Short mmCIF file of C-alpha atoms in Angstrom, two decimals:
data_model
loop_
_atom_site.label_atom_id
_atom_site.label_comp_id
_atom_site.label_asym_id
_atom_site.label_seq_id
_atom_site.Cartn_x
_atom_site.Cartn_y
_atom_site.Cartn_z
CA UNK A 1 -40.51 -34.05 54.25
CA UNK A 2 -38.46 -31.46 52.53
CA UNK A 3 -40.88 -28.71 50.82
CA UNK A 4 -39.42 -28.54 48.08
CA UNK A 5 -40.47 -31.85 46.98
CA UNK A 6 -44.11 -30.38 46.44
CA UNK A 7 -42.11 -29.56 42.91
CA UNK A 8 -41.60 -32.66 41.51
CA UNK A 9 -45.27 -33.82 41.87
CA UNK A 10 -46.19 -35.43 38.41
CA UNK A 11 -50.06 -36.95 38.55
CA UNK A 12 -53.27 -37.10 40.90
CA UNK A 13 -51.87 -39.66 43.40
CA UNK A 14 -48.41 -38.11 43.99
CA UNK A 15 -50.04 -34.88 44.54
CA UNK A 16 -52.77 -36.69 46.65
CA UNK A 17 -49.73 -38.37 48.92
CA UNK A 18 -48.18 -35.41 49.43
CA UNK A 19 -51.32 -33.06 50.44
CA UNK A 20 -51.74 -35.53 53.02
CA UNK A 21 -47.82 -35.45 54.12
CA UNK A 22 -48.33 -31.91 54.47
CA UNK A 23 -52.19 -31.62 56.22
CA UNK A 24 -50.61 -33.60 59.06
CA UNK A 25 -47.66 -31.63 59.44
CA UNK A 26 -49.79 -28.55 59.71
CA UNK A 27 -52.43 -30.35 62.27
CA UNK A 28 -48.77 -30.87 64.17
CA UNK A 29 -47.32 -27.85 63.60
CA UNK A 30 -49.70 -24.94 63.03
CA UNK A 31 -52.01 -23.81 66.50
CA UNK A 32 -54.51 -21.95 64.25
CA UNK A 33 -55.55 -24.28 61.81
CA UNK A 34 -55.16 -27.09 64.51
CA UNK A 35 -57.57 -25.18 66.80
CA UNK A 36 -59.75 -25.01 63.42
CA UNK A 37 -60.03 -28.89 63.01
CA UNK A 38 -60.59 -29.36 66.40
CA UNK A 39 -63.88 -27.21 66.47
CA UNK A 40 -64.92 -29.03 63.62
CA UNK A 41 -64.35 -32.04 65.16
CA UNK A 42 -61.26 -33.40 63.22
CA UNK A 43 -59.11 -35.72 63.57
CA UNK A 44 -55.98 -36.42 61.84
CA UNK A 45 -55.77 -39.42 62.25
CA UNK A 46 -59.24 -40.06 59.88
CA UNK A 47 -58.06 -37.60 57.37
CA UNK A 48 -57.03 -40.09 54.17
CA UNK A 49 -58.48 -38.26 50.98
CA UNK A 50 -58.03 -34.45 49.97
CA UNK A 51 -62.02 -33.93 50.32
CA UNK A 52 -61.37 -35.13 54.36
CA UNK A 53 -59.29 -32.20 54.86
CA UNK A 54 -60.64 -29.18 56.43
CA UNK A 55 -60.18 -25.85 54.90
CA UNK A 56 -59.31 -22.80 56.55
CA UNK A 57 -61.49 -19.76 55.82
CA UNK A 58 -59.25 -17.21 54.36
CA UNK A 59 -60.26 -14.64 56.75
CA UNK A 60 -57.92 -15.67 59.48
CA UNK A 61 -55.29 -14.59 57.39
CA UNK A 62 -56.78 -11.17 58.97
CA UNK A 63 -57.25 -11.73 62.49
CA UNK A 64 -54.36 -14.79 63.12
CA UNK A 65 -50.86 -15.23 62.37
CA UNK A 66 -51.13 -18.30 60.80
CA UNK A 67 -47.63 -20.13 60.50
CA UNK A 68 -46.95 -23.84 60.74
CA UNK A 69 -43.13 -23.16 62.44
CA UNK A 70 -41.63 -21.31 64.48
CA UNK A 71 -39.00 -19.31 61.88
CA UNK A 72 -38.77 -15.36 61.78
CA UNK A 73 -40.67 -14.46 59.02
CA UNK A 74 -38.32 -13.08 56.23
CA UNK A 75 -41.12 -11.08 54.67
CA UNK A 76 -45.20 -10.10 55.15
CA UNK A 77 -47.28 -10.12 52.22
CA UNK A 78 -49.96 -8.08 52.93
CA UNK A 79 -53.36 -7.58 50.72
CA UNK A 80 -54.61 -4.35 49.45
CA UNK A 81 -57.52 -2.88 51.51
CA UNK A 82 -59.57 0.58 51.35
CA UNK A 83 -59.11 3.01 54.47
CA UNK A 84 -60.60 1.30 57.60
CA UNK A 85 -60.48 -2.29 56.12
CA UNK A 86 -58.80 -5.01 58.36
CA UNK A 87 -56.05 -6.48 55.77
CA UNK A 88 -54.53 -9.82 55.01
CA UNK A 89 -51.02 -11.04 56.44
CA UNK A 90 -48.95 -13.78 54.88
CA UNK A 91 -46.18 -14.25 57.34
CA UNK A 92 -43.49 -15.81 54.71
CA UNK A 93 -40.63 -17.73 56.58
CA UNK A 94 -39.45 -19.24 53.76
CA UNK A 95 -38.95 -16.85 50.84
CA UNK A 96 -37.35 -19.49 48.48
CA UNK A 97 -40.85 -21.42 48.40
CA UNK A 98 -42.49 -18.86 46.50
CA UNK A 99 -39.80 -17.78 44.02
CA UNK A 100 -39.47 -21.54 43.44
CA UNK A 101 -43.24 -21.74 43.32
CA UNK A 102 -43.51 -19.16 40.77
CA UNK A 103 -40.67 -19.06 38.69
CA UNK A 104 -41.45 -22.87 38.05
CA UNK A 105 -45.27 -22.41 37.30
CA UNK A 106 -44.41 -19.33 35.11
CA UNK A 107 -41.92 -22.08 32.74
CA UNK A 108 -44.17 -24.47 33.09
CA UNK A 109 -47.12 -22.45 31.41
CA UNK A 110 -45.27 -19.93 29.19
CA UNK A 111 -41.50 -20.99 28.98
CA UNK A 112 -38.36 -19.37 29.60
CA UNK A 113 -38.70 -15.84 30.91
CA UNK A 114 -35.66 -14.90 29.35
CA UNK A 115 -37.66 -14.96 25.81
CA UNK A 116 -39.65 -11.76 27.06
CA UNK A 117 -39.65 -8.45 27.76
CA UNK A 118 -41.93 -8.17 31.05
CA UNK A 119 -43.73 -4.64 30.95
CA UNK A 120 -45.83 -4.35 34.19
CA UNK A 121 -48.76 -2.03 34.87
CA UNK A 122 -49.42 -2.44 38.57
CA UNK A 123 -50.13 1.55 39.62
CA UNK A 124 -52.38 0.24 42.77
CA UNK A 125 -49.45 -2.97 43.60
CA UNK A 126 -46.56 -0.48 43.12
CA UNK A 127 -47.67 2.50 45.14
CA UNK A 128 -48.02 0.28 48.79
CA UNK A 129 -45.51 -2.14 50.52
CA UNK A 130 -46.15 -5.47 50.75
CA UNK A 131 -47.53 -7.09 47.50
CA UNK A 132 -46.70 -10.74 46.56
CA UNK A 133 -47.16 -9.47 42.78
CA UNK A 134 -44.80 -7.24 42.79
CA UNK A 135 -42.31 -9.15 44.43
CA UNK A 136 -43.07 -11.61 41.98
CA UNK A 137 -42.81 -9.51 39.08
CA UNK A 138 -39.95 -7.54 39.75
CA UNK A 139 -38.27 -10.94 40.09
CA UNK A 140 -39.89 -11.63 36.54
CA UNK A 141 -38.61 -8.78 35.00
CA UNK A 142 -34.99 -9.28 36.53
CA UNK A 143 -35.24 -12.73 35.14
CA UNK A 144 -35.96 -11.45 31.32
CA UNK A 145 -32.34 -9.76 31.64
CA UNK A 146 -34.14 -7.29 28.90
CA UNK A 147 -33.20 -3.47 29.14
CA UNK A 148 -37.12 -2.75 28.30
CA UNK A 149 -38.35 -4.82 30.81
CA UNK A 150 -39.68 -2.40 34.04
CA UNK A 151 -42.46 -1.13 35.90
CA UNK A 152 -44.90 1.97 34.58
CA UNK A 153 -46.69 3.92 37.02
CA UNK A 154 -48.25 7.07 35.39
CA UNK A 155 -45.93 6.81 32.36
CA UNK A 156 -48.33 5.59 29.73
CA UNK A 157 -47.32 7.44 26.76
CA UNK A 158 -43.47 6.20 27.77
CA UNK A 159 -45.31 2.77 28.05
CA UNK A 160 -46.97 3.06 24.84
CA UNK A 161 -44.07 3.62 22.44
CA UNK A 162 -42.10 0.87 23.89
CA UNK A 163 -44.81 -1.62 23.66
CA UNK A 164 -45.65 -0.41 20.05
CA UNK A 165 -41.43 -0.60 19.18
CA UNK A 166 -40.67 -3.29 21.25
CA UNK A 167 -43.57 -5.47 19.43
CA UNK A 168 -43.02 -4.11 16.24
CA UNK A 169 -39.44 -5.90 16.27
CA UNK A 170 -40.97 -9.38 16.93
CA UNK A 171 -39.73 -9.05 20.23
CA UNK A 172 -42.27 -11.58 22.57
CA UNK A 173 -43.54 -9.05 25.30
CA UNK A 174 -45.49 -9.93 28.08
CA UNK A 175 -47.38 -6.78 29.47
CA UNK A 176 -49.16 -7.46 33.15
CA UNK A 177 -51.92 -5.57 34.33
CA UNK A 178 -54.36 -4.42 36.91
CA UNK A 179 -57.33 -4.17 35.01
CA UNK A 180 -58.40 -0.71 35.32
CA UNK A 181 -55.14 0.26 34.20
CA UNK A 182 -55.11 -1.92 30.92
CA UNK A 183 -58.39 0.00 30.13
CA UNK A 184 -57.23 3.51 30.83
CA UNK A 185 -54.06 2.50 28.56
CA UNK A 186 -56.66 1.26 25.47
CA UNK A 187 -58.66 4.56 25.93
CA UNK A 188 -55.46 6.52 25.52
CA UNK A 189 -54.25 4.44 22.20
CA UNK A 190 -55.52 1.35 20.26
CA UNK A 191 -53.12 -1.09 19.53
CA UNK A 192 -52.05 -4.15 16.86
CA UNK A 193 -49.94 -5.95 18.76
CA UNK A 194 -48.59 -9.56 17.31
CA UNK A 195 -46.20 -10.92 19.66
CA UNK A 196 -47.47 -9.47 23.05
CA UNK A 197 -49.41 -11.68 25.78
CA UNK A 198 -51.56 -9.32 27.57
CA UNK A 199 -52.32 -10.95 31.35
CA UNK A 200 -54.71 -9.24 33.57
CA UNK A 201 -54.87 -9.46 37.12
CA UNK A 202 -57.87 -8.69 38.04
CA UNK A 203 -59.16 -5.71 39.96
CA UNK A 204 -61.31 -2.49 39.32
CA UNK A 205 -59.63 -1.37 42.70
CA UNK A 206 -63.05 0.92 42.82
CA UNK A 207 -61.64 2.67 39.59
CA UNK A 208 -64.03 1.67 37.79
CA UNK A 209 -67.76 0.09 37.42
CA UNK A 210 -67.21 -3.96 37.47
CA UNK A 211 -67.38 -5.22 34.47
CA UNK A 212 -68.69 -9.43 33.63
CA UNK A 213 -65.27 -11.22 32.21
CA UNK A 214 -66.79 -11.13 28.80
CA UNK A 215 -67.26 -8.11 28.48
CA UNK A 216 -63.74 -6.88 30.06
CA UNK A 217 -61.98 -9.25 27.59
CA UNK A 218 -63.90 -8.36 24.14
CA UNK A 219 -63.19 -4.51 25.05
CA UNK A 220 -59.21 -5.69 25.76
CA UNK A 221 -59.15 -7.78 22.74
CA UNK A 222 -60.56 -5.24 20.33
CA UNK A 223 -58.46 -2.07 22.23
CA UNK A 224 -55.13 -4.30 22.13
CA UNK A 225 -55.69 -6.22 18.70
CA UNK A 226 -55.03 -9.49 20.30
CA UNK A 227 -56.85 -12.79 20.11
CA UNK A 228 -56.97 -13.38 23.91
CA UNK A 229 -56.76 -12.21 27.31
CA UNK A 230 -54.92 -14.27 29.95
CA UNK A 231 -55.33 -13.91 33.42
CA UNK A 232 -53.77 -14.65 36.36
CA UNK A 233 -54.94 -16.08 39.63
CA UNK A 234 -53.34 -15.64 42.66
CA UNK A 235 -53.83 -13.57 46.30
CA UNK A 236 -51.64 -12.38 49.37
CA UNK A 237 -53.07 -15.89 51.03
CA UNK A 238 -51.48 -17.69 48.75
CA UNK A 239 -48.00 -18.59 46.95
CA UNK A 240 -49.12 -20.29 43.81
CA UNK A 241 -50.38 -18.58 41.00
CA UNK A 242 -52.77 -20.44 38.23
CA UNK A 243 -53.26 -19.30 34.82
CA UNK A 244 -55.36 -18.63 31.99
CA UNK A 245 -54.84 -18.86 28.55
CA UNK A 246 -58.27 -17.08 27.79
CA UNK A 247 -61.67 -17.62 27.87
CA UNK A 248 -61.39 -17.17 31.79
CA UNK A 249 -60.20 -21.07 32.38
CA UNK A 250 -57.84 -21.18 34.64
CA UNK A 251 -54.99 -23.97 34.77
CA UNK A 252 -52.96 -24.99 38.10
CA UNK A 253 -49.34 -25.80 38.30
CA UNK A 254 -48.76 -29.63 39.81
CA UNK A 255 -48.23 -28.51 43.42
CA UNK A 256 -51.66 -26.73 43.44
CA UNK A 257 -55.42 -27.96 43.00
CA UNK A 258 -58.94 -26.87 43.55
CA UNK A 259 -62.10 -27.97 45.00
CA UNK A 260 -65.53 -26.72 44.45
CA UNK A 261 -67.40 -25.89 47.74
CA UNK A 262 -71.20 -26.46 48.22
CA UNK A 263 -72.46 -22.89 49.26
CA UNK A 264 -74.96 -24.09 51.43
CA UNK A 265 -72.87 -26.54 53.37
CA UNK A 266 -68.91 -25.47 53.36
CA UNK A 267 -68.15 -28.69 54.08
CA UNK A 268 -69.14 -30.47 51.42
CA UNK A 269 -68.80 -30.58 47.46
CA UNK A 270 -70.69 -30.31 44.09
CA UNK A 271 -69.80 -32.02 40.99
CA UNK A 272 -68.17 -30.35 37.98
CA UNK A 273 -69.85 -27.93 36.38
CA UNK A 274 -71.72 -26.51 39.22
CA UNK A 275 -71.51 -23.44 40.80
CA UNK A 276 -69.78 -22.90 44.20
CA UNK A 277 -66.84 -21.84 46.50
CA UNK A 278 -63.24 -22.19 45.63
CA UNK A 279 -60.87 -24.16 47.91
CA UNK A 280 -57.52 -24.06 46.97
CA UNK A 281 -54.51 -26.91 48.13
CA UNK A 282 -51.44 -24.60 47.85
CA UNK A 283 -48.86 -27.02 48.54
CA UNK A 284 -46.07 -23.67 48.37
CA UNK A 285 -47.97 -22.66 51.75
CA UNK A 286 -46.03 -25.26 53.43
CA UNK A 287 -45.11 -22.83 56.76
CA UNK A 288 -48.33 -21.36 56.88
CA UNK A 289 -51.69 -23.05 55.69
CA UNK A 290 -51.88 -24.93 52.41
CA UNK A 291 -56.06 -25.72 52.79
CA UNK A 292 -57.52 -22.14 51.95
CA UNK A 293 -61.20 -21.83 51.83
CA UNK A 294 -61.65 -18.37 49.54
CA UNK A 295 -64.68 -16.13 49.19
CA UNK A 296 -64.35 -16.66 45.64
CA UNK A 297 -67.51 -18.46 43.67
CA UNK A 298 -66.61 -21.09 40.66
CA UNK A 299 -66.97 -23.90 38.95
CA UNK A 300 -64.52 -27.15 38.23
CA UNK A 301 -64.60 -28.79 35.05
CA UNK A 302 -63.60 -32.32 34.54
CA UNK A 303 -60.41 -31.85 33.04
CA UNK A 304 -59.80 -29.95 36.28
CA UNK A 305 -59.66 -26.73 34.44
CA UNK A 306 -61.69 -24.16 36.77
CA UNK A 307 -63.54 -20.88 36.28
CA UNK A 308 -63.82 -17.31 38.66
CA UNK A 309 -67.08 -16.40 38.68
CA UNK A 310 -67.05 -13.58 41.08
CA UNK A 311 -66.86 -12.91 44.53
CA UNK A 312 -69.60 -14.17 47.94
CA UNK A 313 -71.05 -11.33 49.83
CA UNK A 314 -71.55 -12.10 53.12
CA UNK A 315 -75.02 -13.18 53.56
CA UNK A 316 -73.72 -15.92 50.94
CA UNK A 317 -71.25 -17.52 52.90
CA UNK A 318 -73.31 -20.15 54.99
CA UNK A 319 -72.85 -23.79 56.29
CA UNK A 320 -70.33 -22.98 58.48
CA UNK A 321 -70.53 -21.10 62.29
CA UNK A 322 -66.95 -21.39 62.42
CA UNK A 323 -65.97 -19.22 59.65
CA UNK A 324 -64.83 -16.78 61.75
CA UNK A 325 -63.91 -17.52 65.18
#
């Protein structure tokens, strides 16, 4: 199949057809994940529904190089680590999957980016190599073809005047943030802002004390003078983002779904509504692994909406021996 096709998925059984298309050719084509379904026992040939297919734990995206060709990669995405820490690799052979992936899911959700002015606040992103938000972003802010749009490091009174002019003059703004640096920019100045979507990223980055979502959006909200937060879910592991409008419900674009683990048995799921690890079918992942198995805890709700509820620890991840091989 051609990957691009993941794009024109429209409903539940296209998307269905094609996760299936793409498990085999990743049993065929990808050693790690291959070895994976083998120790559990799996064979493609009796994998015919998305809760059959196994799920790589994300971890090997530290200790494997997990590709499903045999292309030079044309870029590494790595994650952010602290000193010491074993980091993530996304070898990327295919660069044109993920600006397709995101530039489409980024329409889909919010319309055309050359409506906004893209202000980005990614101090931790910007100052290493390697970040899949940044290159997304900087691709975003290209895309606005606005003179305001850019990147602010330490600049926050710079940052400040053009959000307060830029919003001022009904211009729509979109201003994207780690979220330690969204709160150090509300403790410097207080805002009213009427035409500016603020989207957090996630990420105290040991900044700052962690803070419930509730909390972190009511102090936002009241700092900014906006209605809602959104949010934005998305990791080095992957190359599909999903996004929230607020309230912390998070929306997938057509190529991308989500499963609810049971934490007691990894290989099995609970109904919507309960609590329990996120799986994520990132069809974009086409050369590497699409079938991630996260440490992230969540919940599904029927209208496939899903929530972050936080992270597992390690003496919560259980079920599965072969989690890290």
């Amino acid at each position: 199949m051609n990957p691009h096709d993941i794009f024109t998925i429209a409903n539940p059984k296209q998307f269905e057809k094609m996760a299936l298309k793409v498990f085999r050719h990743q049993h065929e084509n990808n050693a790690v994940y291959r070895e994976f379904c083998d120790l559990l026992n799996v064979e493609k040939t009796v994998v015919k529904s998305l809760e059959a297919i196994p799920f790589l734990p994300i971890q090997f995206f530290k200790s494997r190089k997990v590709v499903s060709n045999n292309d030079p990669a044309q870029t590494t995405f790595t994650s952010s680590g602290t000193t010491g820490t074993i980091t993530s690799q996304h070898h990327v052979t295919d660069l044109s999957l993920y600006t397709q992936s995101f530039r489409a899911a980024f329409s889909n959700f919010y319309g055309h980016i050359e409506d906004y002015a893209v202000l980005a606040l990614l101090p931790s992103y910007l100052e290493r190599e390697g970040s899949s938000l940044i290159y997304m972003v900087e691709d975003l802010i290209e895309g606005s073809q606005n003179e305001q749009s850019g990147f602010y490091l330490n600049n926050y009174d710079e940052l400040i005047t053009t959000l307060k002019t830029l919003d001022a003059s009904g211009q729509n703004i979109l201003l994207i943030g780690v979220t330690y640096a969204l709160l150090d920019l509300i403790e410097k100045e207080t805002f009213q802002l009427k035409n500016t979507i603020i989207m957090e990223t996630g990420g105290m980055k040991g900044r700052r004390k962690e803070m419930i979502r509730e909390e972190l959006h009511q102090v936002l909200c009241q700092g900014f003078g906006v209605p809602t937060i959104h949010s934005e879910y998305g990791m080095t592991e992957l190359l599909s983002q999903a996004y929230s409008f607020g309230d912390g419900l998070f929306e997938c674009p057509n190529w991308m779904h989500i499963l609810i683990r049971d934490p007691e048995d990894a290989l099995s799921y609970v109904a919507n509504g309960k609590n329990g690890g996120i799986n994520v079918i990132d069809l974009a992942n086409y050369n590497s692994c699409s079938f991630i198995a996260t440490q992230d805890l969540g919940k599904k709700y029927s209208n496939n909406s899903f929530e972050v509820l936080g992270r597992f620890d390690h003496s919560d991840i259980r079920g599965c021996n072969l989690m890290v091989i």
